[in-house]
Amino acid sequence: MYMQGLANFIDDFLGGLILIGYGLVIGSLFWSALILKVWSDEPLGSPAIIRRSLAVLRCGSIALAVMQGVKLVIKGMVLWGVLGELPFADYAGTVQFQAGFVRFILSMGIAWLGGQLLARPDNRNLWNGLTLLCVPLVIAGAWLVHAVGRFDHREPLMLLTILHQLAAAIWFGGVAQLLALWRLGYQDEAARRFWPPAIVRFGFLGMAAVALLLLTGLPLAINYVASWEGLVGTGYGSLVLTKVFLLGVALGFAYINHRAGKR
């Protein structure tokens, strides 16, 4: 029983780390496309800036692959603890295992392409391949959310959840890229010059991401919490309140960034 409880705790903890790795991958891709303009003939970022962006993306993909693989093992341990044995064929036939395994493979592919792009950051074919792997990475998450286990409004809630996670990833990954650019500015003149326009450009992307976060988060909260009592009396309700607090903190930082960008 102790091992099962420990495995459940580790499983939940890994879920948070997986979202961080996911955010670094997806947010970095949007950063590269919309802020650095890597698909244009004349990217806005220097090769050093693009490589730093790729380093963040690759770090996130490696972390995502490792954590997703470990999570699959931990879920097997939980199943083993409950049943006293591991029916691997049945476990491998579940949508959770299959979606998690697909994400594991895709993350490793993204890490490999990221390594190739570090050597050739101007190779558009590699960027196209990276994007093609990130699309199913996002879609696979639909089968790893709470909505899969519901009988009512299952598909709309799955769609809302992956859009909610996508918005959070764009914002979180973008903030991580800003921090990486700031650190690079200590040793690279081009990064220092790019810092002010990067803040301004990310401001618009960040506002769009937060707007999508709110538009998807509100119906999710209404469906999952359902009442004011559920908001303060359930684990999910407490999580929603925590997210609201963190959103307020994020909006405060966004206001500071907006003022800094105007200066």
Coordinates of C-alpha atoms in Angstrom, one line a residue:
M1 CA 0.0 0.0 0.0
Y2 CA 2.9 2.4 0.8
M3 CA 4.6 1.7 -2.5
Q4 CA 1.3 2.2 -4.3
G5 CA 0.8 5.6 -2.6
L6 CA 4.3 6.6 -3.4
A7 CA 3.9 5.6 -7.0
N8 CA 0.7 7.7 -7.3
F9 CA 2.5 10.7 -5.8
I10 CA 5.4 10.3 -8.3
D11 CA 3.0 9.9 -11.1
D12 CA 1.2 13.2 -10.3
F13 CA 4.6 14.9 -9.8
L14 CA 5.8 13.7 -13.2
G15 CA 2.6 15.0 -14.7
G16 CA 3.7 18.5 -13.7
L17 CA 7.2 18.0 -15.1
I18 CA 5.7 16.7 -18.3
L19 CA 3.7 19.9 -18.7
I20 CA 6.9 22.0 -18.2
G21 CA 8.8 20.0 -20.8
Y22 CA 5.8 20.3 -23.1
G23 CA 5.6 24.1 -22.6
L24 CA 9.3 24.5 -23.4
V25 CA 8.9 22.6 -26.7
I26 CA 5.6 24.1 -28.0
G27 CA 6.3 27.6 -26.6
S28 CA 9.8 27.6 -28.1
L29 CA 8.4 26.6 -31.5
F30 CA 5.9 29.5 -31.5
W31 CA 8.7 31.8 -30.3
S32 CA 11.0 30.7 -33.2
A33 CA 8.2 31.1 -35.7
L34 CA 6.6 34.3 -34.6
I35 CA 9.3 36.2 -32.7
L36 CA 12.5 35.1 -34.5
K37 CA 10.8 34.5 -37.9
V38 CA 13.0 31.5 -38.7
W39 CA 10.9 30.6 -41.7
S40 CA 11.5 34.0 -43.4
D41 CA 14.4 34.6 -45.8
E42 CA 15.9 37.0 -43.2
P43 CA 15.2 35.8 -39.7
L44 CA 15.0 38.6 -37.0
G45 CA 17.4 36.7 -34.6
S46 CA 21.1 36.2 -35.1
P47 CA 22.4 32.6 -35.4
A48 CA 23.4 32.7 -31.7
I49 CA 19.9 33.8 -30.7
I50 CA 18.3 31.0 -32.8
R51 CA 20.7 28.4 -31.4
R52 CA 19.9 29.5 -27.8
S53 CA 16.2 29.2 -28.7
L54 CA 16.8 25.7 -30.0
A55 CA 18.8 24.7 -27.0
V56 CA 15.7 25.6 -24.8
L57 CA 13.5 23.6 -27.1
R58 CA 15.8 20.6 -27.2
C59 CA 16.2 20.7 -23.4
G60 CA 12.4 20.6 -23.1
S61 CA 12.0 17.7 -25.5
I62 CA 14.6 15.6 -23.7
A63 CA 12.9 16.3 -20.4
L64 CA 9.5 15.5 -21.9
A65 CA 10.7 12.2 -23.3
V66 CA 12.4 11.1 -20.1
M67 CA 9.4 12.1 -17.9
Q68 CA 6.9 10.6 -20.2
G69 CA 8.8 7.3 -20.3
V70 CA 9.1 7.2 -16.5
K71 CA 5.5 8.0 -16.2
L72 CA 4.5 5.0 -18.3
V73 CA 6.7 2.9 -16.0
I74 CA 5.1 4.4 -12.9
K75 CA 1.6 3.8 -14.1
G76 CA 2.6 0.2 -14.7
M77 CA 3.8 0.0 -11.1
V78 CA 0.5 1.4 -9.9
L79 CA -1.4 -1.2 -11.9
W80 CA 1.0 -3.9 -10.6
G81 CA 0.4 -2.8 -7.0
V82 CA -3.4 -2.9 -7.4
L83 CA -3.6 -6.3 -9.3
G84 CA -0.6 -8.0 -7.9
E85 CA 0.7 -8.6 -11.4
L86 CA 1.3 -6.5 -14.6
P87 CA -0.9 -7.6 -17.6
F88 CA 1.3 -5.8 -20.0
A89 CA -0.8 -6.6 -23.1
D90 CA -3.9 -5.1 -21.6
Y91 CA -1.9 -2.1 -20.3
A92 CA -0.3 -1.5 -23.7
G93 CA -3.8 -1.6 -25.2
T94 CA -5.1 1.4 -23.2
V95 CA -5.4 4.8 -24.9
Q96 CA -3.4 6.3 -22.0
F97 CA -0.4 4.0 -22.7
Q98 CA -0.6 4.5 -26.4
A99 CA -0.9 8.2 -26.3
G100 CA 1.9 8.4 -23.8
F101 CA 4.1 6.2 -25.8
V102 CA 3.4 8.3 -29.0
R103 CA 4.5 11.4 -27.1
F104 CA 7.6 9.6 -25.9
I105 CA 8.6 8.7 -29.4
L106 CA 7.7 12.1 -30.8
S107 CA 9.7 13.9 -28.1
M108 CA 12.8 11.8 -28.9
G109 CA 12.3 12.7 -32.6
I110 CA 12.0 16.4 -31.7
A111 CA 15.2 16.2 -29.6
W112 CA 17.1 14.6 -32.5
L113 CA 15.8 17.3 -34.9
G114 CA 16.7 20.0 -32.4
G115 CA 20.3 18.7 -32.3
Q116 CA 20.4 18.7 -36.1
L117 CA 19.1 22.3 -36.2
L118 CA 21.7 23.4 -33.7
A119 CA 24.3 22.6 -36.3
R120 CA 22.2 24.0 -39.2
P121 CA 19.8 26.6 -37.8
D122 CA 18.9 27.9 -41.3
N123 CA 17.8 24.6 -42.7
R124 CA 14.1 25.1 -43.4
N125 CA 13.4 21.4 -44.1
L126 CA 14.5 20.6 -40.5
W127 CA 12.2 23.3 -39.2
N128 CA 9.3 21.8 -41.2
G129 CA 10.1 18.3 -39.8
L130 CA 10.1 19.7 -36.3
T131 CA 6.7 21.3 -36.8
L132 CA 5.3 18.1 -38.3
L133 CA 6.3 16.2 -35.1
C134 CA 4.9 18.9 -32.8
V135 CA 1.4 18.8 -34.3
P136 CA 0.7 15.1 -33.2
L137 CA 2.5 15.9 -30.0
V138 CA -0.2 18.4 -29.2
I139 CA -3.0 16.1 -30.5
A140 CA -1.8 13.1 -28.5
G141 CA -2.4 15.1 -25.3
A142 CA -6.1 14.9 -25.8
W143 CA -6.1 11.3 -24.7
L144 CA -4.1 12.1 -21.6
V145 CA -6.5 14.5 -19.9
H146 CA -9.3 14.1 -17.3
A147 CA -12.0 14.4 -20.0
V148 CA -11.2 11.0 -21.4
G149 CA -12.8 9.3 -18.4
R150 CA -16.0 11.3 -18.7
F151 CA -19.3 10.2 -20.4
D152 CA -20.8 13.6 -20.9
H153 CA -19.3 16.3 -23.2
R154 CA -16.2 14.1 -23.6
E155 CA -15.0 15.4 -27.0
P156 CA -15.6 19.1 -26.4
L157 CA -13.8 18.9 -23.0
M158 CA -10.9 17.1 -24.6
L159 CA -10.6 19.8 -27.3
L160 CA -10.9 22.6 -24.7
T161 CA -8.2 21.0 -22.6
I162 CA -5.6 20.6 -25.3
L163 CA -6.3 24.2 -26.4
H164 CA -5.9 25.3 -22.8
Q165 CA -2.6 23.4 -22.5
L166 CA -1.5 24.9 -25.8
A167 CA -2.1 28.4 -24.6
A168 CA -0.3 27.8 -21.4
A169 CA 2.6 26.3 -23.3
I170 CA 2.9 29.3 -25.6
W171 CA 3.0 31.7 -22.7
F172 CA 5.3 29.6 -20.5
G173 CA 7.7 28.7 -23.3
G174 CA 7.8 32.3 -24.4
V175 CA 8.8 33.5 -20.9
A176 CA 11.5 30.8 -20.8
Q177 CA 12.8 32.1 -24.1
L178 CA 12.8 35.7 -22.8
L179 CA 14.9 34.5 -19.8
A180 CA 17.3 32.6 -22.1
L181 CA 17.6 35.7 -24.3
W182 CA 18.3 37.9 -21.3
R183 CA 21.0 35.5 -20.1
L184 CA 22.6 35.5 -23.6
G185 CA 22.6 39.3 -23.6
Y186 CA 25.4 39.2 -21.0
Q187 CA 27.8 37.8 -23.6
D188 CA 26.3 38.7 -27.0
E189 CA 25.7 42.2 -28.4
A190 CA 23.1 41.1 -30.9
A191 CA 21.0 39.5 -28.1
R192 CA 21.2 42.8 -26.1
R193 CA 19.9 44.7 -29.1
F194 CA 17.2 42.2 -29.8
W195 CA 15.9 42.2 -26.2
P196 CA 13.6 45.4 -26.5
P197 CA 11.8 44.3 -29.7
A198 CA 11.6 40.8 -28.4
I199 CA 9.7 42.0 -25.3
V200 CA 7.3 44.1 -27.4
R201 CA 6.7 41.3 -30.0
F202 CA 6.1 38.7 -27.3
G203 CA 3.7 41.0 -25.5
F204 CA 1.2 40.5 -28.3
L205 CA 1.7 36.8 -28.5
G206 CA 1.5 36.5 -24.7
M207 CA -1.8 38.5 -24.6
A208 CA -3.3 36.2 -27.2
A209 CA -2.1 33.1 -25.2
V210 CA -3.6 34.5 -22.0
A211 CA -6.9 35.3 -23.8
L212 CA -7.1 31.7 -25.1
L213 CA -6.2 30.4 -21.6
L214 CA -9.2 32.3 -20.2
L215 CA -11.6 31.4 -22.9
T216 CA -10.9 27.7 -22.5
G217 CA -10.3 27.6 -18.8
L218 CA -13.7 29.1 -17.8
P219 CA -15.9 26.4 -19.4
L220 CA -13.5 23.7 -18.1
A221 CA -13.8 25.0 -14.6
I222 CA -17.6 25.2 -14.9
N223 CA -17.8 21.6 -16.1
Y224 CA -15.4 20.1 -13.6
V225 CA -16.2 22.1 -10.5
A226 CA -19.9 22.7 -11.1
S227 CA -20.6 24.6 -7.9
W228 CA -19.1 27.1 -5.4
E229 CA -18.9 24.2 -2.8
G230 CA -16.8 22.2 -5.3
L231 CA -14.5 25.2 -5.7
V232 CA -13.4 25.1 -2.1
G233 CA -14.2 21.5 -1.2
T234 CA -12.4 19.5 -3.8
G235 CA -8.9 19.0 -5.0
Y236 CA -9.7 20.2 -8.5
G237 CA -11.4 23.3 -7.1
S238 CA -8.3 24.1 -5.0
L239 CA -6.2 23.7 -8.2
V240 CA -8.5 26.1 -10.0
L241 CA -8.1 28.7 -7.2
T242 CA -4.3 28.2 -7.4
K243 CA -4.3 28.7 -11.2
V244 CA -6.4 31.9 -10.7
F245 CA -3.8 33.3 -8.3
L246 CA -0.9 32.4 -10.6
L247 CA -2.7 34.0 -13.5
G248 CA -3.0 37.2 -11.5
V249 CA 0.8 37.0 -10.8
A250 CA 1.4 36.4 -14.5
L251 CA -0.7 39.4 -15.5
G252 CA 1.2 41.5 -13.1
F253 CA 4.5 40.5 -14.8
A254 CA 2.8 41.1 -18.2
Y255 CA 2.0 44.7 -17.1
I256 CA 5.6 45.2 -16.0
N257 CA 6.8 43.9 -19.3
H258 CA 4.4 46.1 -21.2
R259 CA 5.7 49.2 -19.5
A260 CA 9.3 48.1 -20.1
G261 CA 8.5 47.5 -23.7
K262 CA 7.0 51.0 -24.1
R263 CA 10.1 52.5 -22.5

